[in-house]
Coordinates of C-alpha atoms in Angstrom, one line a residue:
M1 CA -91.4 36.0 9.8
F2 CA -90.3 37.5 6.6
K3 CA -93.6 37.5 4.0
I4 CA -92.8 37.3 0.5
A5 CA -94.8 37.5 -2.8
I6 CA -94.4 36.2 -6.0
V7 CA -96.3 37.6 -8.7
E8 CA -95.6 35.8 -11.5
N9 CA -97.9 33.5 -14.6
D10 CA -94.9 31.5 -15.5
P11 CA -95.0 28.3 -13.2
S12 CA -91.5 27.4 -13.7
Q13 CA -90.3 30.9 -13.0
I14 CA -92.5 30.7 -9.5
H15 CA -90.4 27.6 -8.8
E16 CA -87.0 28.9 -9.7
T17 CA -87.5 32.1 -7.8
T18 CA -89.0 29.7 -4.6
D19 CA -85.8 27.6 -4.9
M20 CA -83.7 30.6 -4.6
I21 CA -85.7 31.8 -1.7
N22 CA -85.4 28.7 0.1
R23 CA -81.5 28.6 -0.7
Y24 CA -81.2 32.2 0.7
F25 CA -83.1 32.4 3.9
Q26 CA -82.0 29.0 4.9
A27 CA -78.6 30.0 4.6
K28 CA -79.0 33.0 6.6
N29 CA -81.7 31.1 9.1
I30 CA -83.7 33.8 8.3
P31 CA -87.8 32.7 9.0
Y32 CA -89.9 33.0 6.0
E33 CA -93.0 32.8 4.3
I34 CA -93.9 32.6 0.5
Q35 CA -97.3 33.0 -1.2
A36 CA -97.4 33.3 -5.4
F37 CA -99.7 34.7 -7.2
N38 CA -100.6 34.0 -11.0
N39 CA -101.8 37.5 -11.8
G40 CA -101.7 40.9 -10.7
Y41 CA -105.6 40.8 -10.0
D42 CA -105.0 38.4 -7.3
F43 CA -102.3 39.9 -5.8
L44 CA -103.9 43.2 -5.1
E45 CA -107.1 41.6 -4.0
S46 CA -105.0 40.0 -1.3
D47 CA -103.5 41.1 1.9
A48 CA -100.9 43.0 -0.2
S49 CA -99.3 45.1 2.3
S50 CA -98.4 42.4 4.5
F51 CA -95.5 41.3 2.5
E52 CA -92.1 42.8 3.0
L53 CA -90.9 41.7 -0.2
V54 CA -92.8 41.7 -3.6
F55 CA -91.2 39.6 -6.5
M56 CA -93.1 40.9 -9.6
D57 CA -93.1 40.1 -13.2
I58 CA -93.6 42.9 -15.8
D59 CA -94.8 40.7 -18.8
M60 CA -98.3 39.2 -17.7
P61 CA -101.8 39.2 -19.3
G62 CA -104.8 41.4 -18.2
I63 CA -102.9 43.7 -15.9
N64 CA -99.0 43.7 -16.2
G65 CA -96.6 44.1 -13.1
M66 CA -95.8 47.6 -14.1
E67 CA -99.4 48.5 -13.7
T68 CA -99.8 46.2 -10.6
A69 CA -97.1 47.7 -8.9
M70 CA -98.5 51.5 -9.8
K71 CA -101.7 50.4 -8.6
F72 CA -100.3 48.7 -5.3
R73 CA -98.0 52.0 -4.5
Q74 CA -101.3 54.3 -5.1
K75 CA -102.6 52.2 -2.3
G76 CA -100.1 53.4 0.1
F77 CA -97.8 50.4 0.4
T78 CA -94.5 50.6 0.7
S79 CA -93.1 46.8 0.5
N80 CA -89.6 46.3 -1.5
I81 CA -90.3 45.3 -4.9
I82 CA -88.0 43.4 -7.0
F83 CA -88.8 43.0 -10.8
V84 CA -87.6 39.7 -12.3
T85 CA -88.4 40.1 -16.2
N86 CA -87.8 39.7 -19.8
L87 CA -88.6 43.4 -20.4
P88 CA -85.4 45.5 -19.8
Q89 CA -86.9 48.4 -21.6
Y90 CA -89.1 48.8 -18.3
A91 CA -86.3 49.4 -16.3
I92 CA -86.3 52.8 -16.6
E93 CA -90.2 52.9 -15.5
G94 CA -89.1 50.9 -12.3
Y95 CA -88.0 54.1 -10.9
K96 CA -91.9 55.1 -10.8
V97 CA -92.6 52.5 -8.3
S98 CA -89.8 52.8 -6.0
A99 CA -88.4 49.5 -7.1
L100 CA -85.7 48.0 -5.1
D101 CA -84.3 46.0 -7.9
F102 CA -84.6 45.2 -11.7
I103 CA -83.0 41.3 -12.2
L104 CA -83.5 40.1 -16.0
K105 CA -84.4 36.5 -16.9
P106 CA -83.1 34.0 -16.8
M107 CA -82.3 35.0 -13.5
T108 CA -78.8 33.7 -11.6
F109 CA -78.7 33.2 -7.6
A110 CA -75.7 35.6 -8.0
D111 CA -78.0 38.4 -9.5
F112 CA -81.1 37.4 -6.8
S113 CA -78.4 37.3 -3.9
L114 CA -77.2 40.7 -4.5
A115 CA -80.7 41.9 -4.5
M116 CA -81.6 40.2 -1.5
N117 CA -78.5 41.5 0.3
R118 CA -80.0 45.3 -0.2
V119 CA -83.5 43.9 0.7
I120 CA -82.1 42.7 3.9
K121 CA -80.1 45.7 4.7
S122 CA -83.0 47.6 3.6
F123 CA -85.2 46.0 6.1
K124 CA -83.2 46.1 9.2
Q125 CA -82.8 49.9 8.5
E126 CA -86.4 50.5 8.3
N127 CA -87.6 48.3 11.2
V128 CA -85.2 49.8 14.0
G129 CA -87.0 50.2 16.8
Q130 CA -90.3 48.0 16.1
F131 CA -91.1 45.6 18.7
I132 CA -94.2 43.2 19.3
L133 CA -95.7 42.7 22.2
T134 CA -99.0 40.5 23.2
I135 CA -101.4 42.5 25.3
K136 CA -104.4 40.8 26.5
G137 CA -104.4 38.2 24.3
V138 CA -104.1 40.4 21.3
T139 CA -100.6 40.5 19.5
K140 CA -99.4 43.9 18.2
K141 CA -96.9 45.5 16.0
F142 CA -95.6 48.6 17.7
Q143 CA -93.3 51.6 15.7
P144 CA -91.1 53.5 17.3
D145 CA -92.1 56.7 16.1
E146 CA -95.9 55.9 18.5
V147 CA -94.0 55.5 21.6
D148 CA -92.8 57.7 24.2
Y149 CA -91.7 55.9 27.1
F150 CA -92.5 52.7 29.1
E151 CA -93.6 53.2 33.1
M152 CA -93.7 50.4 35.9
V153 CA -96.9 51.3 37.8
K154 CA -97.2 48.5 40.7
H155 CA -97.5 45.4 38.9
D156 CA -98.2 46.3 35.5
V157 CA -96.3 48.2 33.1
A158 CA -97.8 51.7 31.0
I159 CA -97.0 52.1 27.6
Y160 CA -97.5 56.0 27.0
L161 CA -98.2 56.7 23.3
S162 CA -97.4 59.6 21.1
S163 CA -101.2 59.7 20.5
G164 CA -102.0 60.4 24.2
E165 CA -103.1 56.7 24.9
K166 CA -101.9 54.9 28.2
V167 CA -101.9 51.4 27.6
V168 CA -101.6 48.9 31.0
F169 CA -100.8 45.5 30.9
R170 CA -99.3 43.0 33.2
S171 CA -95.7 42.7 32.5
S172 CA -92.1 43.9 34.0
I173 CA -89.6 46.7 32.8
S174 CA -87.0 43.8 32.7
K175 CA -89.1 41.6 30.4
I176 CA -89.7 45.0 28.1
E177 CA -86.3 45.5 27.5
K178 CA -85.5 42.4 26.2
V179 CA -87.6 43.1 23.5
L180 CA -86.7 46.8 22.6
S181 CA -83.8 47.9 20.5
P182 CA -80.7 49.6 22.8
E183 CA -80.5 52.1 19.6
V184 CA -83.8 53.5 20.2
Y185 CA -84.9 53.0 23.6
L186 CA -83.0 53.9 26.8
K187 CA -83.3 53.0 30.6
C188 CA -83.3 56.2 32.7
N189 CA -84.4 54.6 35.7
S190 CA -85.1 51.0 37.4
G191 CA -88.8 51.7 36.5
C192 CA -88.8 53.2 33.3
I193 CA -87.6 53.2 29.3
V194 CA -87.7 56.3 27.6
N195 CA -87.8 56.4 23.2
I196 CA -84.7 58.3 22.6
R197 CA -86.1 59.9 19.8
K198 CA -88.6 61.5 21.8
I199 CA -86.0 63.5 24.3
K200 CA -86.1 67.0 23.6
S201 CA -83.3 68.2 26.7
I202 CA -82.2 67.2 29.9
D203 CA -82.1 69.4 33.0
G204 CA -80.0 67.6 35.8
D205 CA -81.5 64.6 36.5
V206 CA -84.7 65.0 34.5
L207 CA -85.6 64.3 30.6
L208 CA -87.7 66.8 29.0
L209 CA -90.1 65.1 26.3
E210 CA -91.5 66.4 23.4
N211 CA -94.8 66.1 24.6
D212 CA -93.2 67.9 27.7
E213 CA -93.6 65.2 30.2
R214 CA -90.8 65.1 32.5
V215 CA -89.2 61.6 33.2
F216 CA -86.5 61.3 36.0
V217 CA -83.1 59.8 35.4
S218 CA -81.3 58.0 38.1
R219 CA -78.3 58.2 39.5
S220 CA -77.1 54.7 38.7
H221 CA -78.4 55.1 34.9
K222 CA -77.4 58.8 34.4
K223 CA -73.8 58.3 33.0
E224 CA -75.6 55.8 30.3
V225 CA -78.0 58.6 29.6
L226 CA -75.7 61.2 29.2
M227 CA -73.5 58.8 26.8
K228 CA -76.3 58.5 24.7
L229 CA -77.8 62.1 24.6
N230 CA -74.3 62.9 23.7
M231 CA -74.5 61.0 20.4
L232 CA -77.7 62.0 19.5
F233 CA -77.1 65.7 19.9
S234 CA -73.6 66.5 19.0
N235 CA -73.1 69.6 20.0
S236 CA -73.5 68.6 23.7
V237 CA -70.8 68.1 26.4
L238 CA -70.2 65.2 28.5
P239 CA -69.8 67.0 32.2
K240 CA -66.5 65.3 34.1
S241 CA -67.7 62.4 36.2

């Protein structure tokens, strides 16, 4: 679900932006959710970090959009911000808050689509390797940097986290494999999937991870492992089969 916030004090502009969002996301068949805020205060007091994208007006009473964006960034939130405004003089200031784009009113669908294409591209790049699992009734989003590897333990799967924690739950490696990005995760034997970014080296049939743990590579998976590692370590040489 792509969560979008519209921070705008003009009801007609909220309606127009909502229409463009509906048109764009429905054509792309991307699930989405929209929430509108009439001012920056209400937005900042909401669960603001949950939004992947924020359409922000600048000329608003009380706290303007640029001040709202600055406070948003000061909280450490990294969501994409697109300013939709009739104040072109603020365009340069948008870089101070790492705004993804700046659209002048009246907004056209061509301008909107161009900005949205950049958002979707940025979102895909930032979220490669993320996955969601429901473990013991709790749904959690995992980032690739926090996971070292998965291992089958009897009828359960154990996730070994970079923090040193081990999370065990009822599942199978084949089920886990379906929710993982092949760009980031690599199956090295029938009961183990490794985060390729955590691999330090390979010695024969053993992968050495950054935490110095060792993971066995089966003969049936070795060719694929070597091919992916060759892409990761550009100076490595594939052995002859």
